[in-house]
PDB file of C-alpha atoms and ligand atoms in Angstrom:
ATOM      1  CA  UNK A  12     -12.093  16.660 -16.129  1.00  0.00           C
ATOM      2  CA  UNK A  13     -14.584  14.195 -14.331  1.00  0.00           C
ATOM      3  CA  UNK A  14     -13.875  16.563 -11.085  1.00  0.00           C
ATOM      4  CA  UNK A  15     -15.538  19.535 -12.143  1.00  0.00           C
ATOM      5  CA  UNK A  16     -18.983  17.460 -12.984  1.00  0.00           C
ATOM      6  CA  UNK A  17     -21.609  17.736 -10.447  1.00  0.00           C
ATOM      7  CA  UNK A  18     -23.800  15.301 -10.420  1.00  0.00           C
ATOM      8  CA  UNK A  19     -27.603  15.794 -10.328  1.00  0.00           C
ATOM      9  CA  UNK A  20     -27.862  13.637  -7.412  1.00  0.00           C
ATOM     10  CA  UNK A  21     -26.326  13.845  -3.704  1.00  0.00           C
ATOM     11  CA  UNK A  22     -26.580  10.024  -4.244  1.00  0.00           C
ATOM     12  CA  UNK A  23     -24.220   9.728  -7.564  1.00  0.00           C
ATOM     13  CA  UNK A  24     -20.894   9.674  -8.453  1.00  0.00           C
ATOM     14  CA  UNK A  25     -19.019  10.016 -11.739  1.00  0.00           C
ATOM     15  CA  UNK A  26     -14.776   8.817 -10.396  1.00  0.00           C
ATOM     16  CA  UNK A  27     -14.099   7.435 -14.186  1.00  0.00           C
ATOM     17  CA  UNK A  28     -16.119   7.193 -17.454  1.00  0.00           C
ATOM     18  CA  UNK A  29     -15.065   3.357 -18.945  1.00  0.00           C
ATOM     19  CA  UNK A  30     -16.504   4.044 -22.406  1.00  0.00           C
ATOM     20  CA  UNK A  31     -16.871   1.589 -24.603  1.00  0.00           C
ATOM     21  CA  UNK A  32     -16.939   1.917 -28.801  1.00  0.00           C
ATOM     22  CA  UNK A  33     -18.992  -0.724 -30.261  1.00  0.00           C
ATOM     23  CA  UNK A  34     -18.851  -1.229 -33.864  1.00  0.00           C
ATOM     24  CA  UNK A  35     -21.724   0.339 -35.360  1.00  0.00           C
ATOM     25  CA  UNK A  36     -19.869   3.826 -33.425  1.00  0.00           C
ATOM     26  CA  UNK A  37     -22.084   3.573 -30.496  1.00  0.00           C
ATOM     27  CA  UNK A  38     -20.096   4.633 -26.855  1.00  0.00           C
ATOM     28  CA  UNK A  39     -21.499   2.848 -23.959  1.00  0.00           C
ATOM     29  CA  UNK A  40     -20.759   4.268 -20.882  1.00  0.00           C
ATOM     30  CA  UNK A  41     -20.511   2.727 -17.819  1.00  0.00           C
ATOM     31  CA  UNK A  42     -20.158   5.844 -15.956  1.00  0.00           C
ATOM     32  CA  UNK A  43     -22.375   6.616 -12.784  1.00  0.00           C
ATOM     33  CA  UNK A  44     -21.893   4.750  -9.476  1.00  0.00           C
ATOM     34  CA  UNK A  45     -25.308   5.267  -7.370  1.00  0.00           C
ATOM     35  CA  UNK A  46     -24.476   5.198  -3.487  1.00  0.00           C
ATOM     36  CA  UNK A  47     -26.518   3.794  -0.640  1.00  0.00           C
ATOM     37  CA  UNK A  48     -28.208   0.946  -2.356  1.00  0.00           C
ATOM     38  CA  UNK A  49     -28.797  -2.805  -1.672  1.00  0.00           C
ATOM     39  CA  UNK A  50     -28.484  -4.666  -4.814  1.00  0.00           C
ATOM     40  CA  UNK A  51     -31.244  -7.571  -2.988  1.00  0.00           C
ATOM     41  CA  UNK A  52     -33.904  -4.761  -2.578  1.00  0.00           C
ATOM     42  CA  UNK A  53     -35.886  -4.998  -5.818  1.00  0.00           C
ATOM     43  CA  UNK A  54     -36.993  -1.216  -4.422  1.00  0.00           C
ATOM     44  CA  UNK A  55     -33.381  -0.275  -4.216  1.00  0.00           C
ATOM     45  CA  UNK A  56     -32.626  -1.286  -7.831  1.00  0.00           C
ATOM     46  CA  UNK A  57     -36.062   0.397  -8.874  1.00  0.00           C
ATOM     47  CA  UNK A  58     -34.542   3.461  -7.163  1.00  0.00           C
ATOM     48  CA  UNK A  59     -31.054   3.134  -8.822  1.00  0.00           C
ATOM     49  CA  UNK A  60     -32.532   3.224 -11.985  1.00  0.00           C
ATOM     50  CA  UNK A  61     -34.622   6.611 -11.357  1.00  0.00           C
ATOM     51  CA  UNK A  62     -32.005   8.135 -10.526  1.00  0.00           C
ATOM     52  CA  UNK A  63     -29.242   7.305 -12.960  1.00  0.00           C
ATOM     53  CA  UNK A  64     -32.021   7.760 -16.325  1.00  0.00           C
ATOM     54  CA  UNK A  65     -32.638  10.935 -14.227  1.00  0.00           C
ATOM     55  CA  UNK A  66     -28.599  11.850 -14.012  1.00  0.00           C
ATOM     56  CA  UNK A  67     -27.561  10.483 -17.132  1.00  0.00           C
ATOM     57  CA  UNK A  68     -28.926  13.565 -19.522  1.00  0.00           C
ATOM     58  CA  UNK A  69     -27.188  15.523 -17.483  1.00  0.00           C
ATOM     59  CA  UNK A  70     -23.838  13.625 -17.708  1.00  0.00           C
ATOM     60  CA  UNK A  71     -24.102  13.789 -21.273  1.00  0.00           C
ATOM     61  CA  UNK A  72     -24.777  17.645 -21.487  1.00  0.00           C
ATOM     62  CA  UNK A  73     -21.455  18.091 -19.493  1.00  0.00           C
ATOM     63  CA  UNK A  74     -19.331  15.495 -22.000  1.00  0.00           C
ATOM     64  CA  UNK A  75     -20.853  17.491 -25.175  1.00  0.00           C
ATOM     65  CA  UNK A  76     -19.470  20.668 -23.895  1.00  0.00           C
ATOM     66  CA  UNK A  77     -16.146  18.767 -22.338  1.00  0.00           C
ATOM     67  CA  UNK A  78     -14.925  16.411 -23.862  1.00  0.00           C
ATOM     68  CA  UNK A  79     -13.977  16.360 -27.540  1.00  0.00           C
ATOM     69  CA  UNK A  80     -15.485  13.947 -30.251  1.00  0.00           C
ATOM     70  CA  UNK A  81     -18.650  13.897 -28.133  1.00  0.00           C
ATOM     71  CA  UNK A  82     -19.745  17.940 -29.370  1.00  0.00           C
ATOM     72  CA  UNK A  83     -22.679  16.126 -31.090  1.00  0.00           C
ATOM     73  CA  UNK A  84     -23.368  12.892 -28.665  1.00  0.00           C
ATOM     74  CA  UNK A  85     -26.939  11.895 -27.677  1.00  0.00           C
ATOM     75  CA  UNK A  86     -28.638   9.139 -25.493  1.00  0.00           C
ATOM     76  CA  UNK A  87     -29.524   5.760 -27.788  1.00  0.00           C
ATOM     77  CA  UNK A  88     -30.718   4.014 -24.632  1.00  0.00           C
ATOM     78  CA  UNK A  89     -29.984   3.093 -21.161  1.00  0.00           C
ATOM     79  CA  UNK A  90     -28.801  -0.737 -20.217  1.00  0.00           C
ATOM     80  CA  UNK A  91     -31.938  -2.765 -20.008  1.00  0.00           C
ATOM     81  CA  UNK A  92     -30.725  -3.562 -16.145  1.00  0.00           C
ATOM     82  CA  UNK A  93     -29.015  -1.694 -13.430  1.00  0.00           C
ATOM     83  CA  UNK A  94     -25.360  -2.905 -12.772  1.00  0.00           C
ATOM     84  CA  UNK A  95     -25.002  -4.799  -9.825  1.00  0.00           C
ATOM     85  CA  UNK A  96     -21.448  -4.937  -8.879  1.00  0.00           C
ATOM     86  CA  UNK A  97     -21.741  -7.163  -5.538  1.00  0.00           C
ATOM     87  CA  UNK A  98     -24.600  -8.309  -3.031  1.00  0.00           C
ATOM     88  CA  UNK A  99     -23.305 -11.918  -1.092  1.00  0.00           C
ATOM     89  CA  UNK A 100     -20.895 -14.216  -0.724  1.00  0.00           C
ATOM     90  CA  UNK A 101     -20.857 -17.414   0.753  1.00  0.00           C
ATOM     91  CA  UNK A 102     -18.826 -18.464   3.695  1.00  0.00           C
ATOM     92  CA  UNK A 103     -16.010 -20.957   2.394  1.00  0.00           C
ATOM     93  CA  UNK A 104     -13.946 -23.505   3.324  1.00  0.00           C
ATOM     94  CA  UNK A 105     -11.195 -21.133   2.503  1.00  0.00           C
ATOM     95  CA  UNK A 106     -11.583 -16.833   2.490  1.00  0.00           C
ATOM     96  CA  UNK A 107      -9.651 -14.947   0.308  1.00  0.00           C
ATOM     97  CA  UNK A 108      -8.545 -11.650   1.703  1.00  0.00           C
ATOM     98  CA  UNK A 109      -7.151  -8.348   0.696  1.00  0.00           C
ATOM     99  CA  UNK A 110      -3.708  -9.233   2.296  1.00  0.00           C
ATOM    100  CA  UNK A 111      -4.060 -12.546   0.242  1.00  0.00           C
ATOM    101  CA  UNK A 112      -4.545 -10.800  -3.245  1.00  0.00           C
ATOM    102  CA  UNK A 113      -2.071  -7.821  -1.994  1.00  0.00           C
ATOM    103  CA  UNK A 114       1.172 -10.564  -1.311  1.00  0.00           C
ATOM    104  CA  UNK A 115       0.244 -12.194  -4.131  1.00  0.00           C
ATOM    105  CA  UNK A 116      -0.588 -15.498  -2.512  1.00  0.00           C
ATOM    106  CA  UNK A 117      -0.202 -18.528  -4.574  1.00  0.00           C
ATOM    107  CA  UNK A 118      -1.519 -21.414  -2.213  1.00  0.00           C
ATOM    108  CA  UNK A 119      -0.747 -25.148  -2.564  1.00  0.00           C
ATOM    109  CA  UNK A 120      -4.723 -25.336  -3.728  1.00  0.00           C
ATOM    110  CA  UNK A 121      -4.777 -22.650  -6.055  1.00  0.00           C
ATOM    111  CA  UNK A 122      -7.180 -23.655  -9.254  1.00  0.00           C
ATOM    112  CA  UNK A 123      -5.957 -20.243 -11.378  1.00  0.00           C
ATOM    113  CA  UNK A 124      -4.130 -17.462 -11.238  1.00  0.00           C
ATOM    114  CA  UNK A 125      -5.779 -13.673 -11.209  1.00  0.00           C
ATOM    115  CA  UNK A 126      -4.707 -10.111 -11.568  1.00  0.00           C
ATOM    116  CA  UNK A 127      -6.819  -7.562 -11.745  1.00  0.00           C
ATOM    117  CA  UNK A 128      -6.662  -4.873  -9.246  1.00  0.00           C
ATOM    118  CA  UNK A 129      -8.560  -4.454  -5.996  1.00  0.00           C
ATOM    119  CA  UNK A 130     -10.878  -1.946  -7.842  1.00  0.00           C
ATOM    120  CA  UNK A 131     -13.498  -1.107  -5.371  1.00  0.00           C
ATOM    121  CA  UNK A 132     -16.621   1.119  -6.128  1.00  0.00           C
ATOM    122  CA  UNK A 133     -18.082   3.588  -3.360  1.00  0.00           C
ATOM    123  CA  UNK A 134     -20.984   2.035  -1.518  1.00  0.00           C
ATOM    124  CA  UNK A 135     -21.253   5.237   0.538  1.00  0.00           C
ATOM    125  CA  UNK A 136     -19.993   9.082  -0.277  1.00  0.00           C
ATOM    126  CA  UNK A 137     -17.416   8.657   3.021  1.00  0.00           C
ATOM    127  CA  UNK A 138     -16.168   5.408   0.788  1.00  0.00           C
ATOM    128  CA  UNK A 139     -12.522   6.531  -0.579  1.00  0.00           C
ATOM    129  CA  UNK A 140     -10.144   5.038  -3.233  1.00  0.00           C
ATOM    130  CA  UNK A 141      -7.678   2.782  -0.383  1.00  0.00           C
ATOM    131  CA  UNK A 142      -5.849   0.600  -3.254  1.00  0.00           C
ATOM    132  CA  UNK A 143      -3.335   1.818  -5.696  1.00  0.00           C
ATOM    133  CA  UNK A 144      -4.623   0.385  -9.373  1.00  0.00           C
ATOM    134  CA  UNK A 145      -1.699  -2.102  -9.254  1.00  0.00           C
ATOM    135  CA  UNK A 146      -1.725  -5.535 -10.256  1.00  0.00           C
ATOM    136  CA  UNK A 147      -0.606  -8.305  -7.978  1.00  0.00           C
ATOM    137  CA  UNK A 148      -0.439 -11.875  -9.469  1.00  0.00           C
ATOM    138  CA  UNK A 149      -2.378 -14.380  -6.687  1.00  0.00           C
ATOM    139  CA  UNK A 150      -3.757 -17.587  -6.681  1.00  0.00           C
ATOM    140  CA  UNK A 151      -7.938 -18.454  -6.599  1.00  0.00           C
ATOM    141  CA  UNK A 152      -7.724 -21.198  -3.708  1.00  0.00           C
ATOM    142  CA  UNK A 153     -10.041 -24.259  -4.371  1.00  0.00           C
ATOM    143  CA  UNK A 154     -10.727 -23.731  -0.791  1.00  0.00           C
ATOM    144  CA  UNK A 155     -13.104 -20.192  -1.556  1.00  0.00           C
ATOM    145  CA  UNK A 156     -15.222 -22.683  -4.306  1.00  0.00           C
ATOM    146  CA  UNK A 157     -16.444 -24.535  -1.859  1.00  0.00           C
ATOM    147  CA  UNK A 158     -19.333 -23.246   0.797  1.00  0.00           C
ATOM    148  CA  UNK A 159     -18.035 -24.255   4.354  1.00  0.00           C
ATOM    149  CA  UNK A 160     -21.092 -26.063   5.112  1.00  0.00           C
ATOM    150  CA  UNK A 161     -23.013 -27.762   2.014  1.00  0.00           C
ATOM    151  CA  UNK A 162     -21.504 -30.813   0.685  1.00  0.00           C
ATOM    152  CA  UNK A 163     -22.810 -30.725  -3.250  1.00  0.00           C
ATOM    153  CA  UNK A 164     -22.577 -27.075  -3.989  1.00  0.00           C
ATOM    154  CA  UNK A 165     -19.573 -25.676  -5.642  1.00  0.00           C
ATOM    155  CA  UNK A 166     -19.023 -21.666  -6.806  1.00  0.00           C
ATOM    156  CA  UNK A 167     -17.852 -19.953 -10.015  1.00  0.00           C
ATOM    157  CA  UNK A 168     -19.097 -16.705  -9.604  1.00  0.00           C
ATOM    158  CA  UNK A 169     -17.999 -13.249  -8.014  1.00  0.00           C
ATOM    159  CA  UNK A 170     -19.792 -15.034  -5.110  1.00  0.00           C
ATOM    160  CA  UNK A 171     -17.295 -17.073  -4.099  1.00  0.00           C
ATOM    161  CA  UNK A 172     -15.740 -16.854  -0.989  1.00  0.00           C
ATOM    162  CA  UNK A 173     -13.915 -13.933  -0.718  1.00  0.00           C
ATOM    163  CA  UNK A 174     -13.699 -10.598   1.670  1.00  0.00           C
ATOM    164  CA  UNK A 175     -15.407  -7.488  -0.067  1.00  0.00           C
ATOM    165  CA  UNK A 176     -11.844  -5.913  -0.427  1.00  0.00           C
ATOM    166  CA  UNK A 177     -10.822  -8.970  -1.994  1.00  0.00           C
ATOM    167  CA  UNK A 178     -13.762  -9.408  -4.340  1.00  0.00           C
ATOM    168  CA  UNK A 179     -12.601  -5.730  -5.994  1.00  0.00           C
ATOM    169  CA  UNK A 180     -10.420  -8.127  -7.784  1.00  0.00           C
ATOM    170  CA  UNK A 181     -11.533 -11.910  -8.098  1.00  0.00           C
ATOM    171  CA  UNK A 182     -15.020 -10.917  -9.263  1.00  0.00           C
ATOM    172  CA  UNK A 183     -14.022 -10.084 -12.913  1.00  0.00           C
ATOM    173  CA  UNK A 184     -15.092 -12.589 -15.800  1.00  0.00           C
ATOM    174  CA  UNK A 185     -11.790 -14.121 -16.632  1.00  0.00           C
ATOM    175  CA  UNK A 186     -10.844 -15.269 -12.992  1.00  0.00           C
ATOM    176  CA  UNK A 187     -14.695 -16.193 -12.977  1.00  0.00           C
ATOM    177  CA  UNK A 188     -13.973 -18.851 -16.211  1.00  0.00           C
ATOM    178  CA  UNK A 189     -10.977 -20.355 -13.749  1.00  0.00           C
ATOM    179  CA  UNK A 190     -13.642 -21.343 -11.471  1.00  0.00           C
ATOM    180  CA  UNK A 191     -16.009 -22.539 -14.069  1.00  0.00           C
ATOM    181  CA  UNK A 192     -12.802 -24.698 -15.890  1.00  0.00           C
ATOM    182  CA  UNK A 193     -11.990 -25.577 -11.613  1.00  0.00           C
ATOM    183  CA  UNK A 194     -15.711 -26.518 -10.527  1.00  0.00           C
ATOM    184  CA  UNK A 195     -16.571 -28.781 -13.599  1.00  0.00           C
ATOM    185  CA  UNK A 196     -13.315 -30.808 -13.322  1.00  0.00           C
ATOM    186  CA  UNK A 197     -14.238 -30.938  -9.441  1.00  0.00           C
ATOM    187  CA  UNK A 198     -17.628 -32.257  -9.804  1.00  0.00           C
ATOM    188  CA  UNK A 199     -16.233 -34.503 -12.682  1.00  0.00           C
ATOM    189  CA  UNK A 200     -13.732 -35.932  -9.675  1.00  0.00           C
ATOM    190  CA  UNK A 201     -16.311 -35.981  -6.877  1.00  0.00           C
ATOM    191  CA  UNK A 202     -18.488 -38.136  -8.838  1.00  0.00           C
ATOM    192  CA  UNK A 203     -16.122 -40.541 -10.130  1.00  0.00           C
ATOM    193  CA  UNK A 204     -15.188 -40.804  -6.458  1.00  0.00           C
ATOM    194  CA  UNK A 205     -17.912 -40.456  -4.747  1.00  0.00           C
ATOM    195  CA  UNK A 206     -16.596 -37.720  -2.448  1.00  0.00           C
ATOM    196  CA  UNK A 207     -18.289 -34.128  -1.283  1.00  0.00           C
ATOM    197  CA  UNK A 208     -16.196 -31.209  -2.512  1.00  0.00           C
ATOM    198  CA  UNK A 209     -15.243 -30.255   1.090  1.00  0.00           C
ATOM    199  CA  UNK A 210     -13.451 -33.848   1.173  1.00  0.00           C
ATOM    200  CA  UNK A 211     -11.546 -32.629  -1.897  1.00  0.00           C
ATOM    201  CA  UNK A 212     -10.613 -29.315  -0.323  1.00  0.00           C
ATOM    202  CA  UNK A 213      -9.053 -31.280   2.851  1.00  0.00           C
ATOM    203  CA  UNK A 214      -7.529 -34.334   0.648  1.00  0.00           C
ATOM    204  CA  UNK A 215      -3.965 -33.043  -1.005  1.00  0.00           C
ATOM    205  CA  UNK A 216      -4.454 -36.082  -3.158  1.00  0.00           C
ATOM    206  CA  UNK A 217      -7.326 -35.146  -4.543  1.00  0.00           C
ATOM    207  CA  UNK A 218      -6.192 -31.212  -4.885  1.00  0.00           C
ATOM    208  CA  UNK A 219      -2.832 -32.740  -6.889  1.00  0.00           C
ATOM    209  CA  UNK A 220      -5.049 -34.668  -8.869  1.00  0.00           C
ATOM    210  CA  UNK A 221      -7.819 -31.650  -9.671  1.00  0.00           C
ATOM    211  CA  UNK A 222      -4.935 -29.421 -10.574  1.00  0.00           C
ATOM    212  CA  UNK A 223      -2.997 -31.857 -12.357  1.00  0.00           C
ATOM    213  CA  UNK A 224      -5.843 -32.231 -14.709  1.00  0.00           C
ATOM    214  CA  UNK A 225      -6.500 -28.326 -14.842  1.00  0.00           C
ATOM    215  CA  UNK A 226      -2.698 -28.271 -16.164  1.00  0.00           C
ATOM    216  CA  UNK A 227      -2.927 -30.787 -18.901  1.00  0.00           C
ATOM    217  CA  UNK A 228      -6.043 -28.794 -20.168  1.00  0.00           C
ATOM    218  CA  UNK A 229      -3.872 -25.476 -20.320  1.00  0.00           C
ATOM    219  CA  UNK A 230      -4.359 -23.578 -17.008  1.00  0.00           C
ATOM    220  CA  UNK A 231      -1.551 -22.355 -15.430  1.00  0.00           C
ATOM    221  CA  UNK A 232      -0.996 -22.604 -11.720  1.00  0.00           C
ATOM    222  CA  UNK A 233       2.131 -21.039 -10.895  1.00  0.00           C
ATOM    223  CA  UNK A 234       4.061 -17.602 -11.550  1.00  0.00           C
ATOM    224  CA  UNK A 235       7.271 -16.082 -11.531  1.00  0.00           C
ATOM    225  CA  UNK A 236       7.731 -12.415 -12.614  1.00  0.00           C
ATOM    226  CA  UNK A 237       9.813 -12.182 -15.466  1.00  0.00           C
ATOM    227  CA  UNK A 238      13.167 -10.180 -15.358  1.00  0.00           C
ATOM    228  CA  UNK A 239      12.574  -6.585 -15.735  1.00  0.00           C
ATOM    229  CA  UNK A 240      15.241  -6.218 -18.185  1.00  0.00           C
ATOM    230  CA  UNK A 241      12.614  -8.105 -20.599  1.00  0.00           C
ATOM    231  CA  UNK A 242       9.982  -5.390 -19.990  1.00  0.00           C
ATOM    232  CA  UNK A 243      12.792  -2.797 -20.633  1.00  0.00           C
ATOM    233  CA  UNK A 244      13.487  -3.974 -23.873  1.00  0.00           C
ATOM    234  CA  UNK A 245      10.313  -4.865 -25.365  1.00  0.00           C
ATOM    235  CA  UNK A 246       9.695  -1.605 -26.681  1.00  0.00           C
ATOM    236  CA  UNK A 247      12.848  -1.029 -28.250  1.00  0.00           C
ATOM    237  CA  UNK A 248      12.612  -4.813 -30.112  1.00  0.00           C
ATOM    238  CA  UNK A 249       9.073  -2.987 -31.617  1.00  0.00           C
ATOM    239  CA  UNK A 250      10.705  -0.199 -32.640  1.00  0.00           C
TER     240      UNK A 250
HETATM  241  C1  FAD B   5     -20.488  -2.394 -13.237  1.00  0.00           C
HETATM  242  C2  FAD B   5     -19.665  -3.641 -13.481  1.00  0.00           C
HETATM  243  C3  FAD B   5     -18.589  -3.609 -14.347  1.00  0.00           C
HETATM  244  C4  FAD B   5     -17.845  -4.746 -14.603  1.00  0.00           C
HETATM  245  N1  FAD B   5     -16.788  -4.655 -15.463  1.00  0.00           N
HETATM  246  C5  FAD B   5     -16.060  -5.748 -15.717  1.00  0.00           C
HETATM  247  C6  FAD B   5     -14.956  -5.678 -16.625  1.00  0.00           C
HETATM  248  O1  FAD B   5     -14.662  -4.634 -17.208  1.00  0.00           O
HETATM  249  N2  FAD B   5     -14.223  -6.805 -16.852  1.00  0.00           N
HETATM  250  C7  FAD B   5     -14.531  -7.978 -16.228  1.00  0.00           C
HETATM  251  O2  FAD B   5     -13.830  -8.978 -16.470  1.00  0.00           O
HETATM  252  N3  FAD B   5     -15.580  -8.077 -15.369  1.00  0.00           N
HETATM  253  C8  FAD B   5     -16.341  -6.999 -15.099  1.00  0.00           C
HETATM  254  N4  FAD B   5     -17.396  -7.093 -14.234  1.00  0.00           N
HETATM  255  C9  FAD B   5     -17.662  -8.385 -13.562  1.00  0.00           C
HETATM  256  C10 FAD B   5     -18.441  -9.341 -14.469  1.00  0.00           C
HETATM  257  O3  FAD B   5     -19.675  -8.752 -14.798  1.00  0.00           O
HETATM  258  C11 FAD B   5     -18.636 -10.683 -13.726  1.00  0.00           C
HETATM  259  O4  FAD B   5     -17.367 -11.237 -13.467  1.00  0.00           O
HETATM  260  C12 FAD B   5     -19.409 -11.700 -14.550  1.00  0.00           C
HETATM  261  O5  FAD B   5     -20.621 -11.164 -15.009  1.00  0.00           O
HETATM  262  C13 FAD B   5     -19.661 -12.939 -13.697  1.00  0.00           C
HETATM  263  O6  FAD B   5     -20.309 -13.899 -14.489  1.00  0.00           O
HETATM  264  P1  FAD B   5     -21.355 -14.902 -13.858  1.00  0.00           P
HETATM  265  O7  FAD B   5     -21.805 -15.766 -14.998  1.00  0.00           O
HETATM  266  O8  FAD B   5     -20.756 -15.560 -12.658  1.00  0.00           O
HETATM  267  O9  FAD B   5     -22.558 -14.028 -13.282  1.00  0.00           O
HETATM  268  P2  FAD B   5     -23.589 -13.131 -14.071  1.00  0.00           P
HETATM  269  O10 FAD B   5     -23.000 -12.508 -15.290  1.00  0.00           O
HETATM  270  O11 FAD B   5     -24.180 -12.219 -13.019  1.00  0.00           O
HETATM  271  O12 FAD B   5     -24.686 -14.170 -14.564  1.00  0.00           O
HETATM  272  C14 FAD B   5     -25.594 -14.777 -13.686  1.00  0.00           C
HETATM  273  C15 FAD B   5     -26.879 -14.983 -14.463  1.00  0.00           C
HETATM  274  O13 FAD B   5     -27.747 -15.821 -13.694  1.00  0.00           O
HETATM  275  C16 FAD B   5     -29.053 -15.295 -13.783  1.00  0.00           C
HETATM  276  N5  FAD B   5     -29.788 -15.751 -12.606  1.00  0.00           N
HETATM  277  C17 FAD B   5     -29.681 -15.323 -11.338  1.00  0.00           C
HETATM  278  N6  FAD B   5     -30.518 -16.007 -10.547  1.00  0.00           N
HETATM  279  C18 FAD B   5     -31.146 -16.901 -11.325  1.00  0.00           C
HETATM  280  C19 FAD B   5     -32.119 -17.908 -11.078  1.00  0.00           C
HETATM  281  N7  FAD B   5     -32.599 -18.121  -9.844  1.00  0.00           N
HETATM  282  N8  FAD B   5     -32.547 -18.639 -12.118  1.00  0.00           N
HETATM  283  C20 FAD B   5     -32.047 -18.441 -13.352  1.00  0.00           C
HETATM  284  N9  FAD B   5     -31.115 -17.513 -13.654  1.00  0.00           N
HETATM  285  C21 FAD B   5     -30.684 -16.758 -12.640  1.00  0.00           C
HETATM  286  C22 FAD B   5     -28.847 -13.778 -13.816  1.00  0.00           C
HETATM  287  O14 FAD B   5     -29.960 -13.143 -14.373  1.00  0.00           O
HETATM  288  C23 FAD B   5     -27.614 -13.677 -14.722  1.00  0.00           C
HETATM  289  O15 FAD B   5     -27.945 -13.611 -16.081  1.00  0.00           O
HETATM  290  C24 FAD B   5     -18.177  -5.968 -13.975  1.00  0.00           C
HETATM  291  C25 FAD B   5     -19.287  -6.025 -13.118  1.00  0.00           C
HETATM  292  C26 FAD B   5     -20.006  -4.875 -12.863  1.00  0.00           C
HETATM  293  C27 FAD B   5     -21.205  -4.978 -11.954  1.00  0.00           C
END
């Protein structure tokens, strides 16, 4: 349906709708992708704005006539702050990479495992959809928490360091909560030890011990797919 909309603006696209019902039967929508910006330009974001409250009547006009249940929608508000999907990352004592996330990599450092897809947004129109939506099970390597060249900083964040092909996947929230669980139980070992977190990163010891306590408080570390004939019958056992 979403390829017969045309949006307002040269500078917008609609590729998916990711609606959302909230309780009180609200839909959010987070729908329209606004090309060409910097997300550090305070004027860029101003502009993003303008041009998504200018696109977004438009957008619903099109899902009133299209798309049923929403005959009789109407605009409640727009999010009190433009989206920003990705601006920097830092440079780590480890990268993670598209091939990385692709193999599903599981590295002797990893702090958590992730899964979501490598779901990448258009920056520019010429951008195109590269990745199949499939899910590869990968490790988050201690290694990309830890900025290559200052000693008491540590990441949780989609910041960490990662390629932006990569970050399509690692930036979601609960691979983010990995690194939150990973970075507090690091700075919990660096000051009992009195070590910088890029000693950590180089000292196995240290990484057995970080991710030996990470284990005992639930995480899990390691993955092996299970046999498909599981899959194949779980429908069957739920009638
Ligand atoms: C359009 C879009 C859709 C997404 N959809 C999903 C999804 O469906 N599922 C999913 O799992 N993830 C999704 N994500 C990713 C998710 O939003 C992030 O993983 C998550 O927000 C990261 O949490 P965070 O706490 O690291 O950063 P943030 O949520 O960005 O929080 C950082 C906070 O720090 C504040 N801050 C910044 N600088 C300062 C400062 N100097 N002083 C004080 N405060 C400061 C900011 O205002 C902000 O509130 C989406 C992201 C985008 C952009």
């Amino acid at each position: 349906m979403l390829q017969t909309y045309h949006p307002l603006s040269s500078d917008v696209l609609v590729r998916d709708l990711n609606l959302g019902r909230e309780p009180d039967g609200e839909v959010t929508a987070n729908a329209i992708d606004v090309l060409g910006i910097d997300g550090r330009s305070t004027a860029d974001l101003a502009r993003a704005r303008a041009i998504s409250e200018a696109e977004t009547p438009h957008l619903i006009a099109f899902l009133r006539d299209r798309l049923p249940g929403f005959q009789d929608a109407a605009l409640g508000k727009y999010a009190s702050a433009v989206y920003v999907r990705e601006t920097r990352h830092f440079a780590g004592v480890d990268r993670l990479t598209a091939t990385d996330v692709w193999n599903g990599q599981i590295p002797d450092d990893t702090i958590g495992l992730s899964s979501y897809p490598l779901d990448l947004h258009p920056v520019t129109a010429a951008d195109k959809l590269a990745y199949a939506p499939i899910r590869h099970v990968y490790g988050i390597p201690f290694g990309t928490l830890v900025p290559r060249d200052l000693a008491n900083l540590i990441l949780a964040s989609p910041a960490i360091s990662a390629t932006h092909i990569a970050a399509g996947s690692a930036r979601v929230i609960p691979t983010t909560i990995e690194e939150g669980e990973a970075a507090g139980d690091a700075a919990a070992l660096a000051a009992h030890e009195h070590v910088a977190f890029p000693a950590i990163a180089r000292d196995s010891v240290a990484i057995a011990e970080l991710r030996s306590t990470l284990r005992r408080d639930g995480a899990i570390l390691s993955y092996r797919a299970l046999p498909i004939t599981v899959a194949a019958k779980e429908p069957a056992a739920r009638g």
